[in-house]
């Protein structure tokens, strides 16, 4: 994402991105209050430095969560998150876009905690028209509890891309032409939450949350949203096609990005619904078309 913009920018006389991109990208480091409001357990969110950072707190009473003020059709969404450190087994930190209806669309990042020193799992999923079952699971190539890392979604008419820092870890193209539903007409809100899921999260539920280690804290900053704000009946977002995320450079991954995705598949992928023949006997059509296997 960032790297691609950088190429666009530096390619032409080294002018800064904001000048070069046809439509300016909104700033990445904005305070919580600009784009988000708490959803539940308001007293379990702590604001630091005037809301430039926020911490979600999970204890034995409750977890907590927040959601975007607006609803969006397409755009670029990113967040820097530092996952719950130490013994985080049983906890799940989620960051996802979701529409609010029953046949809902959803684009999910879920970070499954672990015992101290054991690796987190990042699970992603895509729901379209209420249908999911598209799980992928990867290990990260860094310890996500040590520093902030950026987790981003690019969503336009052509593709949905999940990024970890600059690396595309998943692509879901608009494969409407081969009969795969794509989120294109239902606005979504961005959500994040931290909760206890020790019935399934760590080693399939074998590892339980150790409440003597509570409170569990996930830290956030960079509450970036650059999307087309929409209400349920709005069609402007789907037709205007003039935003930066609609430009050619963002309609498909480039060669370098496909190589990075392949690297993630080869070295860090531990589960991919695309290759789970036991559960899904024929490979889903989007997997072939997306070159994400
Ligand atoms: C937790 O650690 C165990 C042992 O290394 C590993 O098998 C598992 O995939 C890790 N992650 C989760 C979320 O269970």
PDB file of C-alpha atoms and ligand atoms in Angstrom:
ATOM      1  CA  UNK A   1       0.000   0.000   0.000  1.00  0.00           C
ATOM      2  CA  UNK A   2       2.347   2.646   1.258  1.00  0.00           C
ATOM      3  CA  UNK A   3       5.146   1.246  -0.889  1.00  0.00           C
ATOM      4  CA  UNK A   4       3.055   1.526  -4.022  1.00  0.00           C
ATOM      5  CA  UNK A   5       2.197   5.123  -3.323  1.00  0.00           C
ATOM      6  CA  UNK A   6       5.840   5.768  -2.647  1.00  0.00           C
ATOM      7  CA  UNK A   7       6.741   4.436  -6.090  1.00  0.00           C
ATOM      8  CA  UNK A   8       4.106   6.672  -7.631  1.00  0.00           C
ATOM      9  CA  UNK A   9       5.574   9.587  -5.756  1.00  0.00           C
ATOM     10  CA  UNK A  10       9.311   9.062  -6.028  1.00  0.00           C
ATOM     11  CA  UNK A  11       8.991   8.118  -9.692  1.00  0.00           C
ATOM     12  CA  UNK A  12       8.229  11.691 -10.543  1.00  0.00           C
ATOM     13  CA  UNK A  13      10.949  14.050  -9.339  1.00  0.00           C
ATOM     14  CA  UNK A  14      10.660  12.814  -5.781  1.00  0.00           C
ATOM     15  CA  UNK A  15       7.650  14.976  -5.067  1.00  0.00           C
ATOM     16  CA  UNK A  16       5.852  13.988  -1.889  1.00  0.00           C
ATOM     17  CA  UNK A  17       2.957  11.527  -2.127  1.00  0.00           C
ATOM     18  CA  UNK A  18       0.283  13.991  -1.209  1.00  0.00           C
ATOM     19  CA  UNK A  19       1.179  16.055  -4.244  1.00  0.00           C
ATOM     20  CA  UNK A  20       1.509  13.149  -6.630  1.00  0.00           C
ATOM     21  CA  UNK A  21      -1.478  10.970  -5.853  1.00  0.00           C
ATOM     22  CA  UNK A  22      -4.441  12.171  -7.909  1.00  0.00           C
ATOM     23  CA  UNK A  23      -6.570  12.376  -4.789  1.00  0.00           C
ATOM     24  CA  UNK A  24      -4.827  12.977  -1.475  1.00  0.00           C
ATOM     25  CA  UNK A  25      -4.601  10.149   0.995  1.00  0.00           C
ATOM     26  CA  UNK A  26      -5.860  11.111   4.389  1.00  0.00           C
ATOM     27  CA  UNK A  27      -3.295  11.175   7.200  1.00  0.00           C
ATOM     28  CA  UNK A  28      -2.556   7.895   8.984  1.00  0.00           C
ATOM     29  CA  UNK A  29      -1.959   9.202  12.491  1.00  0.00           C
ATOM     30  CA  UNK A  30      -5.246  10.649  13.656  1.00  0.00           C
ATOM     31  CA  UNK A  31      -6.642  10.459  17.183  1.00  0.00           C
ATOM     32  CA  UNK A  32      -9.232   7.886  18.203  1.00  0.00           C
ATOM     33  CA  UNK A  33     -12.058  10.402  18.518  1.00  0.00           C
ATOM     34  CA  UNK A  34     -11.789  11.536  14.919  1.00  0.00           C
ATOM     35  CA  UNK A  35     -13.025   8.273  13.447  1.00  0.00           C
ATOM     36  CA  UNK A  36     -14.173   6.056  16.318  1.00  0.00           C
ATOM     37  CA  UNK A  37     -16.511   5.734  19.299  1.00  0.00           C
ATOM     38  CA  UNK A  38     -16.615   3.019  21.992  1.00  0.00           C
ATOM     39  CA  UNK A  39     -19.189   0.269  21.415  1.00  0.00           C
ATOM     40  CA  UNK A  40     -19.468  -1.344  24.850  1.00  0.00           C
ATOM     41  CA  UNK A  41     -17.788  -1.335  28.288  1.00  0.00           C
ATOM     42  CA  UNK A  42     -16.701   2.289  27.875  1.00  0.00           C
ATOM     43  CA  UNK A  43     -14.700   2.173  31.120  1.00  0.00           C
ATOM     44  CA  UNK A  44     -12.443  -0.547  29.690  1.00  0.00           C
ATOM     45  CA  UNK A  45     -10.976   1.778  27.049  1.00  0.00           C
ATOM     46  CA  UNK A  46      -8.139   4.036  28.167  1.00  0.00           C
ATOM     47  CA  UNK A  47      -7.065   7.060  26.159  1.00  0.00           C
ATOM     48  CA  UNK A  48      -3.436   8.173  26.150  1.00  0.00           C
ATOM     49  CA  UNK A  49      -1.921  11.429  24.830  1.00  0.00           C
ATOM     50  CA  UNK A  50      -5.282  12.986  24.065  1.00  0.00           C
ATOM     51  CA  UNK A  51      -6.494   9.871  22.278  1.00  0.00           C
ATOM     52  CA  UNK A  52      -3.575   9.447  19.886  1.00  0.00           C
ATOM     53  CA  UNK A  53      -3.238   6.074  21.585  1.00  0.00           C
ATOM     54  CA  UNK A  54      -5.921   3.894  23.117  1.00  0.00           C
ATOM     55  CA  UNK A  55      -5.793   0.712  25.161  1.00  0.00           C
ATOM     56  CA  UNK A  56      -8.444  -1.968  25.294  1.00  0.00           C
ATOM     57  CA  UNK A  57      -8.627  -3.764  28.625  1.00  0.00           C
ATOM     58  CA  UNK A  58      -9.926  -7.293  29.167  1.00  0.00           C
ATOM     59  CA  UNK A  59     -10.486  -8.553  32.691  1.00  0.00           C
ATOM     60  CA  UNK A  60     -12.631 -11.308  34.140  1.00  0.00           C
ATOM     61  CA  UNK A  61     -15.678  -9.008  34.078  1.00  0.00           C
ATOM     62  CA  UNK A  62     -15.613  -7.903  30.463  1.00  0.00           C
ATOM     63  CA  UNK A  63     -13.725  -7.147  27.288  1.00  0.00           C
ATOM     64  CA  UNK A  64     -14.463  -4.045  25.242  1.00  0.00           C
ATOM     65  CA  UNK A  65     -14.692  -2.705  21.723  1.00  0.00           C
ATOM     66  CA  UNK A  66     -15.094   0.299  19.484  1.00  0.00           C
ATOM     67  CA  UNK A  67     -16.518   1.134  16.072  1.00  0.00           C
ATOM     68  CA  UNK A  68     -16.182   3.740  13.362  1.00  0.00           C
ATOM     69  CA  UNK A  69     -18.451   6.752  13.437  1.00  0.00           C
ATOM     70  CA  UNK A  70     -19.217   6.443   9.745  1.00  0.00           C
ATOM     71  CA  UNK A  71     -20.224   3.636   7.405  1.00  0.00           C
ATOM     72  CA  UNK A  72     -18.209   3.217   4.247  1.00  0.00           C
ATOM     73  CA  UNK A  73     -18.366   1.772   0.766  1.00  0.00           C
ATOM     74  CA  UNK A  74     -14.756   1.216  -0.326  1.00  0.00           C
ATOM     75  CA  UNK A  75     -11.596   2.827   0.918  1.00  0.00           C
ATOM     76  CA  UNK A  76      -8.420   2.274   2.847  1.00  0.00           C
ATOM     77  CA  UNK A  77      -8.474   1.473   6.549  1.00  0.00           C
ATOM     78  CA  UNK A  78      -5.486   0.974   8.796  1.00  0.00           C
ATOM     79  CA  UNK A  79      -4.564   0.692  12.433  1.00  0.00           C
ATOM     80  CA  UNK A  80      -1.350   0.216  14.354  1.00  0.00           C
ATOM     81  CA  UNK A  81      -1.834  -2.404  17.043  1.00  0.00           C
ATOM     82  CA  UNK A  82       0.425  -3.823  19.734  1.00  0.00           C
ATOM     83  CA  UNK A  83      -1.083  -7.131  20.820  1.00  0.00           C
ATOM     84  CA  UNK A  84      -1.607  -8.282  24.409  1.00  0.00           C
ATOM     85  CA  UNK A  85       1.894  -9.165  25.685  1.00  0.00           C
ATOM     86  CA  UNK A  86       2.979 -12.071  27.870  1.00  0.00           C
ATOM     87  CA  UNK A  87       0.445 -14.802  28.506  1.00  0.00           C
ATOM     88  CA  UNK A  88      -2.400 -13.910  26.158  1.00  0.00           C
ATOM     89  CA  UNK A  89      -3.756 -17.434  25.641  1.00  0.00           C
ATOM     90  CA  UNK A  90      -7.542 -17.448  25.233  1.00  0.00           C
ATOM     91  CA  UNK A  91      -7.775 -13.791  24.225  1.00  0.00           C
ATOM     92  CA  UNK A  92      -8.781 -12.581  20.770  1.00  0.00           C
ATOM     93  CA  UNK A  93      -8.129  -9.117  19.376  1.00  0.00           C
ATOM     94  CA  UNK A  94     -10.249  -8.429  16.306  1.00  0.00           C
ATOM     95  CA  UNK A  95     -10.156  -5.713  13.697  1.00  0.00           C
ATOM     96  CA  UNK A  96     -12.823  -5.959  11.019  1.00  0.00           C
ATOM     97  CA  UNK A  97     -15.210  -4.302   8.615  1.00  0.00           C
ATOM     98  CA  UNK A  98     -18.822  -5.449   8.756  1.00  0.00           C
ATOM     99  CA  UNK A  99     -22.175  -4.424   7.335  1.00  0.00           C
ATOM    100  CA  UNK A 100     -25.077  -4.384   9.749  1.00  0.00           C
ATOM    101  CA  UNK A 101     -27.673  -6.534   8.006  1.00  0.00           C
ATOM    102  CA  UNK A 102     -28.372 -10.285   8.141  1.00  0.00           C
ATOM    103  CA  UNK A 103     -26.909 -11.127   4.704  1.00  0.00           C
ATOM    104  CA  UNK A 104     -23.854  -9.326   5.797  1.00  0.00           C
ATOM    105  CA  UNK A 105     -20.443  -8.654   4.284  1.00  0.00           C
ATOM    106  CA  UNK A 106     -17.406  -8.824   6.517  1.00  0.00           C
ATOM    107  CA  UNK A 107     -13.622  -8.467   6.198  1.00  0.00           C
ATOM    108  CA  UNK A 108     -11.855  -9.853   9.284  1.00  0.00           C
ATOM    109  CA  UNK A 109      -8.518  -9.789  11.038  1.00  0.00           C
ATOM    110  CA  UNK A 110      -8.529 -11.900  14.231  1.00  0.00           C
ATOM    111  CA  UNK A 111      -5.419 -12.216  16.372  1.00  0.00           C
ATOM    112  CA  UNK A 112      -5.444 -15.315  18.560  1.00  0.00           C
ATOM    113  CA  UNK A 113      -3.312 -14.986  21.684  1.00  0.00           C
ATOM    114  CA  UNK A 114      -1.036 -17.636  23.136  1.00  0.00           C
ATOM    115  CA  UNK A 115       0.980 -18.683  26.176  1.00  0.00           C
ATOM    116  CA  UNK A 116       4.092 -16.573  26.819  1.00  0.00           C
ATOM    117  CA  UNK A 117       6.676 -17.045  24.084  1.00  0.00           C
ATOM    118  CA  UNK A 118       4.313 -19.059  21.859  1.00  0.00           C
ATOM    119  CA  UNK A 119       3.257 -17.579  18.526  1.00  0.00           C
ATOM    120  CA  UNK A 120       0.086 -15.629  17.876  1.00  0.00           C
ATOM    121  CA  UNK A 121      -2.080 -16.726  14.961  1.00  0.00           C
ATOM    122  CA  UNK A 122      -3.596 -14.210  12.578  1.00  0.00           C
ATOM    123  CA  UNK A 123      -6.849 -15.552  11.177  1.00  0.00           C
ATOM    124  CA  UNK A 124      -8.543 -13.738   8.306  1.00  0.00           C
ATOM    125  CA  UNK A 125     -11.942 -14.299   6.752  1.00  0.00           C
ATOM    126  CA  UNK A 126     -14.214 -12.760   4.137  1.00  0.00           C
ATOM    127  CA  UNK A 127     -18.007 -12.956   4.285  1.00  0.00           C
ATOM    128  CA  UNK A 128     -20.128 -12.002   1.302  1.00  0.00           C
ATOM    129  CA  UNK A 129     -23.907 -11.979   1.472  1.00  0.00           C
ATOM    130  CA  UNK A 130     -23.807 -13.757   4.838  1.00  0.00           C
ATOM    131  CA  UNK A 131     -21.549 -16.603   3.646  1.00  0.00           C
ATOM    132  CA  UNK A 132     -18.080 -16.993   5.163  1.00  0.00           C
ATOM    133  CA  UNK A 133     -16.094 -20.206   5.654  1.00  0.00           C
ATOM    134  CA  UNK A 134     -13.091 -18.595   3.977  1.00  0.00           C
ATOM    135  CA  UNK A 135     -10.626 -18.814   6.845  1.00  0.00           C
ATOM    136  CA  UNK A 136      -6.913 -18.430   6.374  1.00  0.00           C
ATOM    137  CA  UNK A 137      -4.427 -18.610   9.250  1.00  0.00           C
ATOM    138  CA  UNK A 138      -0.855 -17.421   9.343  1.00  0.00           C
ATOM    139  CA  UNK A 139       1.941 -16.959  11.836  1.00  0.00           C
ATOM    140  CA  UNK A 140       3.513 -13.508  11.756  1.00  0.00           C
ATOM    141  CA  UNK A 141       7.208 -12.979  10.907  1.00  0.00           C
ATOM    142  CA  UNK A 142       7.641 -10.817  14.015  1.00  0.00           C
ATOM    143  CA  UNK A 143       6.450 -10.748  17.603  1.00  0.00           C
ATOM    144  CA  UNK A 144       3.260  -8.635  17.412  1.00  0.00           C
ATOM    145  CA  UNK A 145       3.383  -7.859  21.145  1.00  0.00           C
ATOM    146  CA  UNK A 146       6.778  -6.097  21.081  1.00  0.00           C
ATOM    147  CA  UNK A 147       6.005  -3.122  18.827  1.00  0.00           C
ATOM    148  CA  UNK A 148       3.225  -1.480  16.918  1.00  0.00           C
ATOM    149  CA  UNK A 149       2.595  -2.942  13.471  1.00  0.00           C
ATOM    150  CA  UNK A 150       0.203  -1.739  10.840  1.00  0.00           C
ATOM    151  CA  UNK A 151      -2.805  -3.815   9.788  1.00  0.00           C
ATOM    152  CA  UNK A 152      -4.691  -2.491   6.797  1.00  0.00           C
ATOM    153  CA  UNK A 153      -7.501  -3.229   4.375  1.00  0.00           C
ATOM    154  CA  UNK A 154      -7.756  -1.862   0.851  1.00  0.00           C
ATOM    155  CA  UNK A 155     -11.267  -2.297  -0.538  1.00  0.00           C
ATOM    156  CA  UNK A 156     -12.313  -1.103  -3.981  1.00  0.00           C
ATOM    157  CA  UNK A 157     -14.479  -2.396  -6.846  1.00  0.00           C
ATOM    158  CA  UNK A 158     -11.620  -4.631  -8.020  1.00  0.00           C
ATOM    159  CA  UNK A 159     -10.213  -6.269  -4.931  1.00  0.00           C
ATOM    160  CA  UNK A 160      -9.941  -6.537  -1.184  1.00  0.00           C
ATOM    161  CA  UNK A 161      -6.361  -6.747   0.076  1.00  0.00           C
ATOM    162  CA  UNK A 162      -5.245  -7.451   3.634  1.00  0.00           C
ATOM    163  CA  UNK A 163      -1.879  -5.915   4.541  1.00  0.00           C
ATOM    164  CA  UNK A 164       0.436  -6.514   7.475  1.00  0.00           C
ATOM    165  CA  UNK A 165       2.863  -3.615   7.447  1.00  0.00           C
ATOM    166  CA  UNK A 166       3.527  -3.321   3.696  1.00  0.00           C
ATOM    167  CA  UNK A 167       3.037  -7.002   2.955  1.00  0.00           C
ATOM    168  CA  UNK A 168      -0.147  -8.250   1.283  1.00  0.00           C
ATOM    169  CA  UNK A 169      -1.133 -11.369   3.221  1.00  0.00           C
ATOM    170  CA  UNK A 170      -4.390 -11.991   1.404  1.00  0.00           C
ATOM    171  CA  UNK A 171      -6.289 -10.946  -1.685  1.00  0.00           C
ATOM    172  CA  UNK A 172      -9.967 -11.391  -2.502  1.00  0.00           C
ATOM    173  CA  UNK A 173     -10.728 -10.164  -5.989  1.00  0.00           C
ATOM    174  CA  UNK A 174     -14.023  -9.116  -7.425  1.00  0.00           C
ATOM    175  CA  UNK A 175     -14.876 -12.408  -9.127  1.00  0.00           C
ATOM    176  CA  UNK A 176     -18.468 -11.495  -9.902  1.00  0.00           C
ATOM    177  CA  UNK A 177     -17.967 -12.648 -13.506  1.00  0.00           C
ATOM    178  CA  UNK A 178     -17.456 -16.225 -12.291  1.00  0.00           C
ATOM    179  CA  UNK A 179     -20.329 -16.090  -9.820  1.00  0.00           C
ATOM    180  CA  UNK A 180     -18.594 -15.171  -6.562  1.00  0.00           C
ATOM    181  CA  UNK A 181     -20.332 -12.455  -4.580  1.00  0.00           C
ATOM    182  CA  UNK A 182     -18.231  -9.418  -3.810  1.00  0.00           C
ATOM    183  CA  UNK A 183     -19.017  -6.688  -1.251  1.00  0.00           C
ATOM    184  CA  UNK A 184     -20.026  -3.735  -3.398  1.00  0.00           C
ATOM    185  CA  UNK A 185     -23.374  -2.339  -2.263  1.00  0.00           C
ATOM    186  CA  UNK A 186     -23.566  -2.614   1.527  1.00  0.00           C
ATOM    187  CA  UNK A 187     -21.771   0.017   3.576  1.00  0.00           C
ATOM    188  CA  UNK A 188     -19.604  -1.335   6.353  1.00  0.00           C
ATOM    189  CA  UNK A 189     -18.362   0.024   9.650  1.00  0.00           C
ATOM    190  CA  UNK A 190     -14.916  -0.687  11.028  1.00  0.00           C
ATOM    191  CA  UNK A 191     -14.867  -2.429  14.415  1.00  0.00           C
ATOM    192  CA  UNK A 192     -12.259  -3.542  16.876  1.00  0.00           C
ATOM    193  CA  UNK A 193     -12.554  -5.522  20.067  1.00  0.00           C
ATOM    194  CA  UNK A 194     -10.700  -7.540  22.680  1.00  0.00           C
ATOM    195  CA  UNK A 195     -12.492 -10.406  24.368  1.00  0.00           C
ATOM    196  CA  UNK A 196     -12.179 -13.826  25.956  1.00  0.00           C
ATOM    197  CA  UNK A 197     -12.569 -16.701  23.483  1.00  0.00           C
ATOM    198  CA  UNK A 198     -10.862 -19.497  25.353  1.00  0.00           C
ATOM    199  CA  UNK A 199     -13.502 -21.941  24.151  1.00  0.00           C
ATOM    200  CA  UNK A 200     -11.802 -21.983  20.683  1.00  0.00           C
ATOM    201  CA  UNK A 201      -8.946 -19.519  20.233  1.00  0.00           C
ATOM    202  CA  UNK A 202      -5.712 -21.075  21.478  1.00  0.00           C
ATOM    203  CA  UNK A 203      -4.849 -24.582  20.314  1.00  0.00           C
ATOM    204  CA  UNK A 204      -8.502 -24.999  19.471  1.00  0.00           C
ATOM    205  CA  UNK A 205      -9.651 -24.192  23.023  1.00  0.00           C
ATOM    206  CA  UNK A 206      -7.207 -26.426  24.920  1.00  0.00           C
ATOM    207  CA  UNK A 207      -5.399 -23.450  26.452  1.00  0.00           C
ATOM    208  CA  UNK A 208      -7.608 -21.468  28.838  1.00  0.00           C
ATOM    209  CA  UNK A 209      -7.318 -17.828  29.796  1.00  0.00           C
ATOM    210  CA  UNK A 210      -5.241 -17.443  32.954  1.00  0.00           C
ATOM    211  CA  UNK A 211      -7.184 -14.769  34.830  1.00  0.00           C
ATOM    212  CA  UNK A 212      -4.401 -14.369  37.376  1.00  0.00           C
ATOM    213  CA  UNK A 213      -2.555 -12.574  34.505  1.00  0.00           C
ATOM    214  CA  UNK A 214      -5.402 -10.081  33.929  1.00  0.00           C
ATOM    215  CA  UNK A 215      -5.851  -7.314  32.958  1.00  0.00           C
ATOM    216  CA  UNK A 216      -4.967  -8.077  29.331  1.00  0.00           C
ATOM    217  CA  UNK A 217      -4.204  -4.959  27.334  1.00  0.00           C
ATOM    218  CA  UNK A 218      -4.030  -4.350  23.565  1.00  0.00           C
ATOM    219  CA  UNK A 219      -2.680  -0.947  22.451  1.00  0.00           C
ATOM    220  CA  UNK A 220      -3.775   1.027  19.417  1.00  0.00           C
ATOM    221  CA  UNK A 221      -2.772   4.083  17.463  1.00  0.00           C
ATOM    222  CA  UNK A 222      -3.072   5.519  13.934  1.00  0.00           C
ATOM    223  CA  UNK A 223      -6.849   5.474  13.629  1.00  0.00           C
ATOM    224  CA  UNK A 224      -6.804   5.966   9.879  1.00  0.00           C
ATOM    225  CA  UNK A 225      -9.914   5.755   7.731  1.00  0.00           C
ATOM    226  CA  UNK A 226     -10.034   7.029   4.175  1.00  0.00           C
ATOM    227  CA  UNK A 227     -13.299   5.702   2.821  1.00  0.00           C
ATOM    228  CA  UNK A 228     -16.340   6.801   0.863  1.00  0.00           C
ATOM    229  CA  UNK A 229     -18.883   7.600   3.550  1.00  0.00           C
ATOM    230  CA  UNK A 230     -22.239   6.129   2.714  1.00  0.00           C
ATOM    231  CA  UNK A 231     -25.656   5.516   4.142  1.00  0.00           C
ATOM    232  CA  UNK A 232     -27.573   2.365   3.242  1.00  0.00           C
ATOM    233  CA  UNK A 233     -29.179   3.803   0.105  1.00  0.00           C
ATOM    234  CA  UNK A 234     -26.190   5.669  -1.202  1.00  0.00           C
ATOM    235  CA  UNK A 235     -24.878   4.676  -4.626  1.00  0.00           C
ATOM    236  CA  UNK A 236     -22.420   7.512  -5.194  1.00  0.00           C
ATOM    237  CA  UNK A 237     -19.517   5.529  -3.790  1.00  0.00           C
ATOM    238  CA  UNK A 238     -19.935   2.665  -6.238  1.00  0.00           C
ATOM    239  CA  UNK A 239     -20.116   4.852  -9.323  1.00  0.00           C
ATOM    240  CA  UNK A 240     -17.766   7.752  -8.877  1.00  0.00           C
ATOM    241  CA  UNK A 241     -14.538   5.792  -9.446  1.00  0.00           C
ATOM    242  CA  UNK A 242     -12.345   8.829  -8.931  1.00  0.00           C
ATOM    243  CA  UNK A 243     -10.864   8.128  -5.517  1.00  0.00           C
ATOM    244  CA  UNK A 244      -7.208   7.243  -5.240  1.00  0.00           C
ATOM    245  CA  UNK A 245      -8.018   3.643  -4.361  1.00  0.00           C
ATOM    246  CA  UNK A 246      -9.754   3.174  -7.728  1.00  0.00           C
ATOM    247  CA  UNK A 247      -6.676   4.056  -9.737  1.00  0.00           C
ATOM    248  CA  UNK A 248      -4.901   1.488 -11.885  1.00  0.00           C
ATOM    249  CA  UNK A 249      -2.139   0.881  -9.345  1.00  0.00           C
ATOM    250  CA  UNK A 250      -4.687  -0.372  -6.830  1.00  0.00           C
ATOM    251  CA  UNK A 251      -6.756  -2.599  -9.123  1.00  0.00           C
ATOM    252  CA  UNK A 252      -4.454  -5.598  -8.765  1.00  0.00           C
ATOM    253  CA  UNK A 253      -1.287  -6.505  -6.889  1.00  0.00           C
ATOM    254  CA  UNK A 254       1.943  -5.822  -8.749  1.00  0.00           C
ATOM    255  CA  UNK A 255       4.714  -8.364  -9.283  1.00  0.00           C
ATOM    256  CA  UNK A 256       6.532  -7.551  -6.071  1.00  0.00           C
ATOM    257  CA  UNK A 257       3.334  -7.792  -4.066  1.00  0.00           C
ATOM    258  CA  UNK A 258       2.436 -11.173  -5.586  1.00  0.00           C
ATOM    259  CA  UNK A 259       5.932 -12.383  -4.704  1.00  0.00           C
ATOM    260  CA  UNK A 260       5.464 -11.226  -1.107  1.00  0.00           C
ATOM    261  CA  UNK A 261       2.074 -12.923  -0.913  1.00  0.00           C
ATOM    262  CA  UNK A 262       3.663 -16.124  -2.182  1.00  0.00           C
ATOM    263  CA  UNK A 263       6.346 -15.801   0.504  1.00  0.00           C
ATOM    264  CA  UNK A 264       3.613 -15.561   3.155  1.00  0.00           C
ATOM    265  CA  UNK A 265       1.865 -18.624   1.702  1.00  0.00           C
ATOM    266  CA  UNK A 266       5.084 -20.656   1.598  1.00  0.00           C
ATOM    267  CA  UNK A 267       6.594 -19.684   4.931  1.00  0.00           C
ATOM    268  CA  UNK A 268       3.853 -18.551   7.296  1.00  0.00           C
ATOM    269  CA  UNK A 269       0.517 -20.019   6.229  1.00  0.00           C
ATOM    270  CA  UNK A 270      -0.802 -22.708   8.536  1.00  0.00           C
ATOM    271  CA  UNK A 271      -4.336 -22.990   7.191  1.00  0.00           C
ATOM    272  CA  UNK A 272      -5.975 -21.999   3.930  1.00  0.00           C
ATOM    273  CA  UNK A 273      -9.578 -22.915   3.105  1.00  0.00           C
ATOM    274  CA  UNK A 274      -8.489 -22.917  -0.537  1.00  0.00           C
ATOM    275  CA  UNK A 275      -6.376 -26.018   0.003  1.00  0.00           C
ATOM    276  CA  UNK A 276      -8.513 -27.808   2.605  1.00  0.00           C
ATOM    277  CA  UNK A 277      -9.758 -30.676   0.426  1.00  0.00           C
ATOM    278  CA  UNK A 278     -11.145 -32.531   3.453  1.00  0.00           C
ATOM    279  CA  UNK A 279     -13.525 -29.700   4.269  1.00  0.00           C
ATOM    280  CA  UNK A 280     -14.049 -28.263   0.786  1.00  0.00           C
ATOM    281  CA  UNK A 281     -13.651 -31.049  -1.827  1.00  0.00           C
ATOM    282  CA  UNK A 282     -13.325 -28.768  -4.875  1.00  0.00           C
ATOM    283  CA  UNK A 283     -11.196 -25.672  -4.747  1.00  0.00           C
ATOM    284  CA  UNK A 284     -13.399 -22.558  -4.485  1.00  0.00           C
ATOM    285  CA  UNK A 285     -13.347 -20.697  -7.810  1.00  0.00           C
ATOM    286  CA  UNK A 286     -12.027 -17.468  -6.278  1.00  0.00           C
ATOM    287  CA  UNK A 287      -8.901 -19.251  -5.023  1.00  0.00           C
ATOM    288  CA  UNK A 288      -7.851 -20.150  -8.569  1.00  0.00           C
ATOM    289  CA  UNK A 289      -8.627 -16.733  -9.954  1.00  0.00           C
ATOM    290  CA  UNK A 290      -6.945 -14.842  -7.081  1.00  0.00           C
ATOM    291  CA  UNK A 291      -3.619 -16.730  -7.402  1.00  0.00           C
ATOM    292  CA  UNK A 292      -3.695 -16.842  -3.616  1.00  0.00           C
ATOM    293  CA  UNK A 293      -3.045 -20.500  -2.870  1.00  0.00           C
TER     294      UNK A 293
HETATM  295  C1  LIG B   1       0.179 -21.414  20.254  1.00  0.00           C
HETATM  296  O1  LIG B   1       1.332 -22.179  20.426  1.00  0.00           O
HETATM  297  C2  LIG B   1       1.224 -23.531  20.028  1.00  0.00           C
HETATM  298  C3  LIG B   1       2.519 -24.241  20.389  1.00  0.00           C
HETATM  299  O2  LIG B   1       3.619 -23.600  19.805  1.00  0.00           O
HETATM  300  C4  LIG B   1       0.910 -23.597  18.549  1.00  0.00           C
HETATM  301  O3  LIG B   1       0.685 -24.939  18.153  1.00  0.00           O
HETATM  302  C5  LIG B   1      -0.333 -22.751  18.233  1.00  0.00           C
HETATM  303  O4  LIG B   1      -0.521 -22.704  16.825  1.00  0.00           O
HETATM  304  C6  LIG B   1      -0.130 -21.345  18.758  1.00  0.00           C
HETATM  305  N1  LIG B   1      -1.218 -20.398  18.490  1.00  0.00           N
HETATM  306  C7  LIG B   1      -2.499 -20.553  18.834  1.00  0.00           C
HETATM  307  C8  LIG B   1      -3.361 -19.371  18.656  1.00  0.00           C
HETATM  308  O5  LIG B   1      -2.973 -21.569  19.246  1.00  0.00           O
END
